[in-house]
């Protein structure tokens, strides 16, 4: 994987690399390079399988991180490409032309994070949620607890106990500490 | 087996923490949701439109009015004499046909009941593929708002007499999805629940015990959920519409 990184580095501007395992590596790349890099990796380096496309909300930096995880079946290695995009008016180039399945991930990201992928098929249709009217629910500034309190009626009398404490009480009530 | 520690499975649902299953008129009503950021439009096939018939006749079509019955459900009075009603109730109790609609994890526990090991069929309980043939709707776990919509329509398509059983903590108070943005927390706000079976998830034995309780209730004439639904129809509809924000179905779908 390191050789691959060195080799890619000669052609593309790459950001930092983080080696998770010998067969799992993440590389941060500038967004302009992403599509050509994916195409090159898919067609020349054998990373033919798009495992997932997901996002992380770095609300403190006002950024979204997109992770494109691709897999090389021959060598059983995974490579994650990370792209950092702006959180306001978040939008990214679609890669549904490289992997048609990406369109589904992109629809999900549009609905759950509000990241737009112009040109991606059916991107504006409801995906999992129906009739959602709030900010996208996976954004970290969306408070699910508060929303669920406000929206769904609760039954009074619900209590929560710490499992460890509860079992201790049950089986070793004399044990104090 | 030690007789003292043996727990009669039939007791499990009798030991339920007492939950009030009646739709109370004076429930804490939440204020209506704030105006939506996004206006939700009806899907195209449900919008009013003109279609051209044969010979160029133009026909106005309004799917939500034209294709469904608009009359709300009505309360079904008991039979003219107690002995006849008792006979009916006995018959109802002995043929419980469940709608094969699984929601949430609990649907998994219904499968073993259909197999020889637990064999619910010996009690006159069986699963049916369509709401038209079913009289028991088992809500088998958490209901997302999206599923609630389908559950309501399925329930309304079932014919009287009909019953609803809530299965698992999720239907009672939200269970482990109590803080989820997308699942309801009290089933009886939206559908008239006759009986709850506790557990996460309840074992098939608990379900069988619950069904036995339901049978007793039906025979005693206590499983009046469908009538409650008819009586408090507006209350239920208001609750349903508060969470289903893209209401694109008729108010009552026979
Ligand atoms: S009560 Fe438990 S098993 Fe049942 S739907 Fe909820 S989480 Fe799943």
Short mmCIF file of C-alpha atoms and ligand atoms in Angstrom, two decimals:
data_model
loop_
_atom_site.label_atom_id
_atom_site.label_comp_id
_atom_site.label_asym_id
_atom_site.label_seq_id
_atom_site.Cartn_x
_atom_site.Cartn_y
_atom_site.Cartn_z
CA UNK A 1 0.00 0.00 0.00
CA UNK A 2 2.83 2.37 0.79
CA UNK A 3 4.33 1.72 -2.65
CA UNK A 4 1.00 2.55 -4.18
CA UNK A 5 0.90 5.77 -2.20
CA UNK A 6 4.42 6.72 -3.34
CA UNK A 7 3.51 5.92 -6.89
CA UNK A 8 0.29 7.92 -6.79
CA UNK A 9 2.09 10.80 -5.20
CA UNK A 10 4.18 11.31 -8.31
CA UNK A 11 1.08 11.97 -10.38
CA UNK A 12 -1.46 13.49 -8.03
CA UNK A 13 -1.47 16.00 -5.26
CA UNK A 14 -2.25 13.93 -2.19
CA UNK A 15 -2.86 14.89 1.38
CA UNK A 16 -1.88 12.96 4.46
CA UNK A 17 -2.00 9.20 4.67
CA UNK A 18 -3.16 7.20 7.64
CA UNK A 19 -2.34 3.52 7.77
CA UNK A 20 -4.97 1.65 9.76
CA UNK A 21 -3.80 -1.86 8.99
CA UNK A 22 -1.55 -3.40 6.41
CA UNK A 23 -4.60 -3.82 4.21
CA UNK A 24 -6.51 -0.66 5.07
CA UNK A 25 -5.22 2.82 4.29
CA UNK A 26 -6.86 6.24 4.15
CA UNK A 27 -5.58 9.06 2.01
CA UNK A 28 -6.87 12.60 2.01
CA UNK A 29 -7.15 14.02 -1.48
CA UNK A 30 -8.18 17.39 -2.90
CA UNK A 31 -11.67 17.25 -4.34
CA UNK A 32 -10.58 18.17 -7.88
CA UNK A 33 -8.45 15.04 -8.06
CA UNK A 34 -10.98 12.63 -6.72
CA UNK A 35 -12.73 11.55 -9.90
CA UNK A 36 -9.58 11.02 -11.94
CA UNK A 37 -7.92 9.24 -9.04
CA UNK A 38 -10.89 6.90 -8.61
CA UNK A 39 -10.94 6.20 -12.32
CA UNK A 40 -7.24 5.42 -12.33
CA UNK A 41 -7.48 3.20 -9.26
CA UNK A 42 -10.48 1.38 -10.63
CA UNK A 43 -9.18 0.72 -14.13
CA UNK A 44 -5.47 0.38 -13.61
CA UNK A 45 -4.86 -0.59 -10.02
CA UNK A 46 -7.69 -3.10 -9.68
CA UNK A 47 -9.79 -1.28 -7.07
CA UNK A 48 -12.96 -2.31 -8.81
CA UNK A 49 -15.40 -2.36 -5.93
CA UNK A 50 -16.91 0.68 -4.27
CA UNK A 51 -17.49 -0.52 -0.73
CA UNK A 52 -19.12 2.55 0.66
CA UNK A 53 -19.46 6.26 0.44
CA UNK A 54 -20.17 8.03 3.66
CA UNK A 55 -19.79 11.35 5.39
CA UNK A 56 -18.55 12.71 8.70
CA UNK A 57 -19.79 16.01 10.05
CA UNK A 58 -16.87 18.06 11.43
CA UNK A 59 -19.12 20.77 12.69
CA UNK A 60 -16.33 22.51 14.66
CA UNK A 61 -14.32 23.10 11.47
CA UNK A 62 -17.46 23.74 9.45
CA UNK A 63 -16.49 20.90 7.12
CA UNK A 64 -17.87 17.62 5.88
CA UNK A 65 -15.55 14.73 5.23
CA UNK A 66 -16.57 12.30 2.53
CA UNK A 67 -15.00 8.87 2.59
CA UNK A 68 -14.90 6.78 -0.55
CA UNK A 69 -13.87 3.28 0.41
CA UNK A 70 -12.76 1.09 -2.47
CA UNK A 71 -11.61 -2.48 -2.50
CA UNK A 72 -9.15 -4.49 -4.52
CA UNK A 73 -10.37 -8.06 -4.55
CA UNK A 74 -7.18 -9.53 -6.01
CA UNK A 75 -4.99 -8.29 -3.20
CA UNK A 76 -7.79 -8.04 -0.61
CA UNK A 77 -6.92 -4.49 0.30
CA UNK A 78 -9.10 -1.51 1.06
CA UNK A 79 -8.29 2.05 0.24
CA UNK A 80 -10.22 4.98 1.62
CA UNK A 81 -10.12 8.32 -0.11
CA UNK A 82 -11.12 11.24 2.05
CA UNK A 83 -12.34 14.50 0.66
CA UNK A 84 -12.98 17.54 2.80
CA UNK A 85 -15.72 19.85 1.59
CA UNK A 86 -17.36 22.97 2.96
CA UNK A 87 -20.31 22.48 5.23
CA UNK A 88 -22.27 25.47 4.00
CA UNK A 89 -24.07 24.78 0.77
CA UNK A 90 -22.34 21.42 0.79
CA UNK A 91 -22.03 19.98 -2.67
CA UNK A 92 -19.78 17.50 -4.38
CA UNK A 93 -19.26 16.09 -7.85
CA UNK A 94 -21.21 12.93 -8.47
CA UNK A 95 -19.39 9.68 -9.23
CA UNK A 96 -22.41 7.73 -10.44
CA UNK A 97 -20.74 7.49 -13.84
CA UNK A 98 -17.88 5.49 -12.29
CA UNK A 99 -20.04 3.24 -10.13
CA UNK A 100 -23.80 3.35 -10.75
CA UNK A 101 -24.35 2.20 -7.17
CA UNK A 102 -22.85 5.45 -5.94
CA UNK A 103 -26.12 7.14 -6.85
CA UNK A 104 -27.82 5.36 -3.96
CA UNK A 105 -25.20 6.49 -1.46
CA UNK A 106 -25.46 9.97 -2.81
CA UNK A 107 -29.20 10.04 -2.39
CA UNK A 108 -28.74 8.95 1.19
CA UNK A 109 -26.13 11.61 1.84
CA UNK A 110 -28.39 14.23 0.32
CA UNK A 111 -31.20 13.25 2.61
CA UNK A 112 -29.30 12.55 5.80
CA UNK A 113 -26.55 15.20 5.61
CA UNK A 114 -27.87 17.61 3.02
CA UNK A 115 -24.86 17.19 0.75
CA UNK A 116 -25.88 17.80 -2.83
CA UNK A 117 -24.55 15.82 -5.76
CA UNK A 118 -25.80 17.67 -8.83
CA UNK A 119 -26.59 15.37 -11.73
CA UNK A 120 -26.88 12.21 -9.69
CA UNK A 121 -29.97 10.18 -10.62
CA UNK A 122 -33.10 10.80 -8.50
CA UNK A 123 -31.05 12.85 -6.08
CA UNK A 124 -33.98 15.04 -5.05
CA UNK A 125 -36.43 12.27 -4.30
CA UNK A 126 -37.19 11.07 -0.80
CA UNK A 127 -35.00 8.14 0.04
CA UNK A 128 -35.61 6.70 3.50
CA UNK A 129 -37.49 9.47 5.20
CA UNK A 130 -40.83 10.58 3.94
CA UNK A 131 -41.97 14.11 4.39
CA UNK A 132 -39.00 15.22 6.46
CA UNK A 133 -39.27 18.90 7.25
CA UNK A 134 -36.35 19.59 9.59
CA UNK A 135 -32.65 19.95 8.90
CA UNK A 136 -31.12 16.68 7.72
CA UNK A 137 -31.08 14.37 10.73
CA UNK A 138 -27.47 13.16 10.59
CA UNK A 139 -26.09 16.66 10.84
CA UNK A 140 -24.66 17.10 14.28
CA UNK A 141 -26.58 20.27 14.98
CA UNK A 142 -29.80 18.28 14.72
CA UNK A 143 -30.85 17.25 18.20
CA UNK A 144 -32.60 13.89 17.84
CA UNK A 145 -33.53 13.64 21.50
CA UNK A 146 -35.18 17.02 21.52
CA UNK A 147 -36.92 16.33 18.25
CA UNK A 148 -38.26 13.03 19.46
CA UNK A 149 -39.48 14.65 22.69
CA UNK A 150 -41.28 17.35 20.78
CA UNK A 151 -42.76 15.13 18.13
CA UNK A 152 -43.69 11.82 19.69
CA UNK A 153 -45.73 11.56 22.84
CA UNK A 154 -44.08 9.71 25.68
CA UNK A 155 -45.53 7.30 28.16
CA UNK A 156 -44.77 8.50 31.64
CA UNK A 157 -42.94 6.18 34.01
CA UNK A 158 -39.99 5.26 31.92
CA UNK A 159 -36.82 4.75 33.93
CA UNK A 160 -33.29 3.89 33.01
CA UNK A 161 -30.69 2.14 35.09
CA UNK A 162 -27.02 1.49 34.56
CA UNK A 163 -26.73 -2.23 33.72
CA UNK A 164 -23.59 -2.78 35.82
CA UNK A 165 -25.12 -1.13 38.89
CA UNK A 166 -28.39 -2.95 38.41
CA UNK A 167 -26.83 -6.40 38.24
CA UNK A 168 -24.64 -5.62 41.22
CA UNK A 169 -27.67 -4.58 43.23
CA UNK A 170 -29.42 -7.75 42.19
CA UNK A 171 -26.71 -10.28 42.92
CA UNK A 172 -24.28 -8.67 45.38
CA UNK A 173 -26.33 -6.17 47.33
CA UNK A 174 -24.03 -6.49 50.35
CA UNK A 175 -20.98 -5.55 48.30
CA UNK A 176 -20.37 -1.86 48.85
CA UNK A 177 -17.99 0.13 46.62
CA UNK B 1 -39.29 -28.89 37.82
CA UNK B 2 -39.40 -26.92 41.02
CA UNK B 3 -43.04 -25.97 41.34
CA UNK B 4 -42.31 -22.87 43.32
CA UNK B 5 -40.03 -21.20 40.85
CA UNK B 6 -41.93 -22.31 37.81
CA UNK B 7 -43.59 -19.32 36.36
CA UNK B 8 -46.81 -19.81 34.53
CA UNK B 9 -46.19 -18.29 31.13
CA UNK B 10 -49.83 -17.38 30.90
CA UNK B 11 -49.26 -14.99 33.77
CA UNK B 12 -46.70 -12.85 31.96
CA UNK B 13 -49.13 -10.49 30.37
CA UNK B 14 -51.27 -10.34 33.45
CA UNK B 15 -48.23 -9.00 35.28
CA UNK B 16 -47.87 -6.10 32.90
CA UNK B 17 -47.29 -2.79 34.54
CA UNK B 18 -50.73 -1.33 34.28
CA UNK B 19 -50.92 0.78 31.19
CA UNK B 20 -54.02 2.68 30.36
CA UNK B 21 -55.17 1.57 26.96
CA UNK B 22 -58.09 3.92 26.73
CA UNK B 23 -57.83 6.95 24.56
CA UNK B 24 -58.36 9.59 27.19
CA UNK B 25 -60.13 12.72 26.14
CA UNK B 26 -57.90 14.83 28.30
CA UNK B 27 -54.45 13.77 27.18
CA UNK B 28 -51.62 16.26 27.11
CA UNK B 29 -52.04 17.46 23.57
CA UNK B 30 -48.92 18.73 21.92
CA UNK B 31 -49.25 21.94 19.98
CA UNK B 32 -49.25 21.41 16.24
CA UNK B 33 -45.82 21.22 14.70
CA UNK B 34 -44.31 24.54 13.62
CA UNK B 35 -44.84 25.46 9.99
CA UNK B 36 -42.79 23.18 7.83
CA UNK B 37 -39.62 24.44 6.24
CA UNK B 38 -40.50 22.49 3.20
CA UNK B 39 -43.95 22.22 1.73
CA UNK B 40 -44.81 18.70 0.80
CA UNK B 41 -46.64 18.12 -2.41
CA UNK B 42 -48.88 15.24 -3.24
CA UNK B 43 -47.30 12.68 -5.53
CA UNK B 44 -48.39 13.10 -9.09
CA UNK B 45 -50.71 10.11 -9.23
CA UNK B 46 -52.78 11.50 -6.37
CA UNK B 47 -53.26 14.98 -7.79
CA UNK B 48 -56.47 16.17 -9.35
CA UNK B 49 -56.36 15.93 -13.11
CA UNK B 50 -58.38 15.51 -16.28
CA UNK B 51 -58.08 12.35 -18.28
CA UNK B 52 -59.26 11.70 -21.81
CA UNK B 53 -61.70 8.84 -22.14
CA UNK B 54 -62.64 6.97 -25.29
CA UNK B 55 -64.34 9.17 -27.85
CA UNK B 56 -62.58 12.22 -26.47
CA UNK B 57 -64.67 12.55 -23.31
CA UNK B 58 -62.84 14.49 -20.67
CA UNK B 59 -63.17 13.18 -17.15
CA UNK B 60 -62.13 14.99 -14.00
CA UNK B 61 -60.37 12.67 -11.59
CA UNK B 62 -59.57 13.40 -7.97
CA UNK B 63 -57.99 10.20 -6.71
CA UNK B 64 -58.26 10.86 -2.99
CA UNK B 65 -62.02 11.46 -3.25
CA UNK B 66 -62.98 9.20 -6.12
CA UNK B 67 -61.13 6.02 -5.35
CA UNK B 68 -61.85 5.63 -1.66
CA UNK B 69 -64.79 5.60 0.65
CA UNK B 70 -64.93 8.77 2.66
CA UNK B 71 -67.26 7.66 5.41
CA UNK B 72 -65.55 7.34 8.79
CA UNK B 73 -65.91 4.04 10.62
CA UNK B 74 -68.89 3.57 12.86
CA UNK B 75 -69.29 1.88 16.20
CA UNK B 76 -70.56 -1.66 15.86
CA UNK B 77 -73.29 -2.31 18.40
CA UNK B 78 -73.37 -5.62 20.19
CA UNK B 79 -75.86 -8.26 19.09
CA UNK B 80 -79.46 -7.93 20.29
CA UNK B 81 -79.12 -10.34 23.14
CA UNK B 82 -76.28 -11.21 25.42
CA UNK B 83 -76.39 -14.89 24.69
CA UNK B 84 -76.04 -14.27 20.96
CA UNK B 85 -73.19 -11.82 21.48
CA UNK B 86 -71.49 -14.38 23.69
CA UNK B 87 -71.80 -16.95 20.96
CA UNK B 88 -70.31 -14.50 18.47
CA UNK B 89 -67.47 -13.69 20.81
CA UNK B 90 -66.75 -17.34 21.36
CA UNK B 91 -66.52 -17.83 17.60
CA UNK B 92 -64.32 -14.75 17.21
CA UNK B 93 -61.98 -15.89 19.93
CA UNK B 94 -61.52 -19.26 18.30
CA UNK B 95 -60.41 -17.96 14.93
CA UNK B 96 -57.73 -15.37 15.22
CA UNK B 97 -56.29 -14.56 11.85
CA UNK B 98 -53.19 -12.46 11.96
CA UNK B 99 -52.15 -10.06 9.27
CA UNK B 100 -48.73 -11.13 8.04
CA UNK B 101 -47.20 -7.69 8.32
CA UNK B 102 -44.01 -7.58 10.34
CA UNK B 103 -42.57 -4.35 11.64
CA UNK B 104 -39.47 -4.11 13.77
CA UNK B 105 -37.40 -6.97 15.14
CA UNK B 106 -40.33 -8.76 16.80
CA UNK B 107 -41.58 -10.07 13.47
CA UNK B 108 -38.80 -12.63 13.71
CA UNK B 109 -40.47 -14.17 16.75
CA UNK B 110 -43.67 -14.79 14.85
CA UNK B 111 -41.98 -17.20 12.45
CA UNK B 112 -41.32 -19.93 15.03
CA UNK B 113 -45.00 -19.78 15.95
CA UNK B 114 -45.90 -20.98 12.52
CA UNK B 115 -43.64 -24.00 12.77
CA UNK B 116 -44.34 -27.35 14.49
CA UNK B 117 -42.36 -26.49 17.58
CA UNK B 118 -44.75 -23.80 18.83
CA UNK B 119 -47.54 -24.37 16.37
CA UNK B 120 -49.95 -21.56 16.97
CA UNK B 121 -52.35 -23.06 14.48
CA UNK B 122 -53.64 -25.51 17.07
CA UNK B 123 -55.25 -22.55 18.85
CA UNK B 124 -57.07 -21.38 15.77
CA UNK B 125 -54.43 -18.78 15.06
CA UNK B 126 -53.10 -18.37 11.57
CA UNK B 127 -51.45 -15.80 9.37
CA UNK B 128 -53.10 -14.28 6.36
CA UNK B 129 -51.51 -12.47 3.44
CA UNK B 130 -54.04 -9.66 3.16
CA UNK B 131 -55.74 -7.29 5.58
CA UNK B 132 -59.10 -8.25 4.14
CA UNK B 133 -58.80 -11.72 5.61
CA UNK B 134 -57.22 -10.82 8.91
CA UNK B 135 -58.74 -9.74 12.20
CA UNK B 136 -55.64 -9.36 14.34
CA UNK B 137 -52.87 -6.92 13.63
CA UNK B 138 -49.72 -7.64 15.60
CA UNK B 139 -47.49 -4.59 15.61
CA UNK B 140 -44.30 -6.46 16.17
CA UNK B 141 -41.93 -3.78 17.35
CA UNK B 142 -40.79 -0.27 16.58
CA UNK B 143 -42.73 1.63 13.99
CA UNK B 144 -41.01 4.27 11.98
CA UNK B 145 -43.24 7.03 10.79
CA UNK B 146 -42.98 5.64 7.31
CA UNK B 147 -44.19 2.22 8.46
CA UNK B 148 -46.86 3.76 10.65
CA UNK B 149 -48.41 5.16 7.53
CA UNK B 150 -48.63 1.68 6.01
CA UNK B 151 -49.78 0.19 9.29
CA UNK B 152 -52.67 2.63 9.55
CA UNK B 153 -53.82 1.87 6.04
CA UNK B 154 -53.55 -1.85 6.61
CA UNK B 155 -55.45 -1.59 9.86
CA UNK B 156 -58.23 0.39 8.26
CA UNK B 157 -58.56 -2.13 5.49
CA UNK B 158 -59.18 -4.93 7.95
CA UNK B 159 -62.81 -5.73 8.55
CA UNK B 160 -64.58 -5.67 11.85
CA UNK B 161 -64.26 -7.20 14.37
CA UNK B 162 -60.55 -6.54 14.55
CA UNK B 163 -57.91 -6.37 17.22
CA UNK B 164 -54.45 -4.88 17.67
CA UNK B 165 -51.68 -6.35 19.79
CA UNK B 166 -48.54 -4.37 20.53
CA UNK B 167 -45.49 -6.55 20.78
CA UNK B 168 -42.39 -5.51 22.69
CA UNK B 169 -41.18 -2.47 24.58
CA UNK B 170 -40.93 -0.39 21.45
CA UNK B 171 -44.67 -0.27 21.03
CA UNK B 172 -45.20 0.53 24.70
CA UNK B 173 -42.80 3.36 25.40
CA UNK B 174 -40.34 3.48 22.55
CA UNK B 175 -38.04 0.80 23.96
CA UNK B 176 -34.47 1.34 22.96
CA UNK B 177 -35.60 3.69 20.22
CA UNK B 178 -36.95 6.16 22.74
CA UNK B 179 -34.68 8.95 21.47
CA UNK B 180 -34.96 8.21 17.78
CA UNK B 181 -35.99 10.94 15.39
CA UNK B 182 -38.01 8.54 13.34
CA UNK B 183 -39.96 6.10 15.47
CA UNK B 184 -43.13 6.62 17.44
CA UNK B 185 -43.11 5.90 21.14
CA UNK B 186 -46.68 5.07 22.10
CA UNK B 187 -48.57 2.90 19.73
CA UNK B 188 -51.90 3.51 21.44
CA UNK B 189 -51.78 7.15 20.39
CA UNK B 190 -52.20 6.09 16.79
CA UNK B 191 -53.98 2.75 16.76
CA UNK B 192 -56.37 1.25 19.32
CA UNK B 193 -54.30 -1.36 21.12
CA UNK B 194 -56.19 -4.15 22.86
CA UNK B 195 -53.22 -5.82 24.48
CA UNK B 196 -49.51 -5.34 24.95
CA UNK B 197 -46.95 -8.11 25.28
CA UNK B 198 -43.83 -6.98 27.06
CA UNK B 199 -40.27 -7.97 26.32
CA UNK B 200 -37.47 -7.03 24.02
CA UNK B 201 -38.11 -9.17 22.18
CA UNK B 202 -40.84 -11.38 23.68
CA UNK B 203 -40.26 -15.09 23.21
CA UNK B 204 -42.78 -17.16 21.24
CA UNK B 205 -44.13 -18.50 24.54
CA UNK B 206 -44.93 -14.97 25.62
CA UNK B 207 -46.75 -14.42 22.37
CA UNK B 208 -48.78 -17.56 22.87
CA UNK B 209 -49.61 -16.46 26.40
CA UNK B 210 -50.60 -13.09 25.03
CA UNK B 211 -52.84 -14.66 22.46
CA UNK B 212 -54.53 -16.69 25.18
CA UNK B 213 -55.15 -13.47 27.09
CA UNK B 214 -56.55 -11.89 23.99
CA UNK B 215 -58.90 -14.82 23.54
CA UNK B 216 -60.14 -14.41 27.09
CA UNK B 217 -60.67 -10.72 26.45
CA UNK B 218 -62.57 -11.36 23.25
CA UNK B 219 -64.80 -13.92 24.94
CA UNK B 220 -65.50 -11.51 27.75
CA UNK B 221 -66.35 -8.85 25.18
CA UNK B 222 -63.53 -6.60 26.34
CA UNK B 223 -61.52 -6.33 23.13
CA UNK B 224 -63.32 -3.27 21.86
CA UNK B 225 -60.43 -1.55 20.10
CA UNK B 226 -62.13 -1.18 16.76
CA UNK B 227 -65.13 0.50 18.37
CA UNK B 228 -62.83 2.77 20.31
CA UNK B 229 -61.15 3.70 17.07
CA UNK B 230 -64.49 4.58 15.55
CA UNK B 231 -65.62 6.50 18.61
CA UNK B 232 -62.44 8.57 18.98
CA UNK B 233 -61.72 8.68 15.29
CA UNK B 234 -60.88 12.39 15.21
CA UNK B 235 -58.51 12.05 18.12
CA UNK B 236 -56.63 9.23 16.43
CA UNK B 237 -56.54 11.03 13.09
CA UNK B 238 -55.19 14.18 14.70
CA UNK B 239 -52.42 12.18 16.38
CA UNK B 240 -51.58 10.38 13.18
CA UNK B 241 -51.46 13.55 11.15
CA UNK B 242 -49.21 15.24 13.67
CA UNK B 243 -46.39 12.80 12.98
CA UNK B 244 -47.08 11.85 9.37
CA UNK B 245 -46.21 15.12 7.78
CA UNK B 246 -46.70 14.12 4.18
CA UNK B 247 -50.22 12.87 4.57
CA UNK B 248 -51.02 11.73 1.04
CA UNK B 249 -53.76 9.23 1.63
CA UNK B 250 -57.48 9.32 2.20
CA UNK B 251 -58.60 9.83 5.76
CA UNK B 252 -60.22 6.49 5.84
CA UNK B 253 -59.35 3.76 3.39
CA UNK B 254 -61.85 0.97 3.25
S1 LIG C 1 -38.90 -4.17 21.62
FE1 LIG C 1 -36.79 -4.83 21.24
S2 LIG C 1 -37.00 -6.59 19.87
FE2 LIG C 1 -38.93 -5.44 19.79
S3 LIG C 1 -38.72 -4.01 18.08
FE3 LIG C 1 -38.08 -2.96 19.92
S4 LIG C 1 -35.85 -3.22 20.01
FE4 LIG C 1 -36.66 -4.76 18.59
#
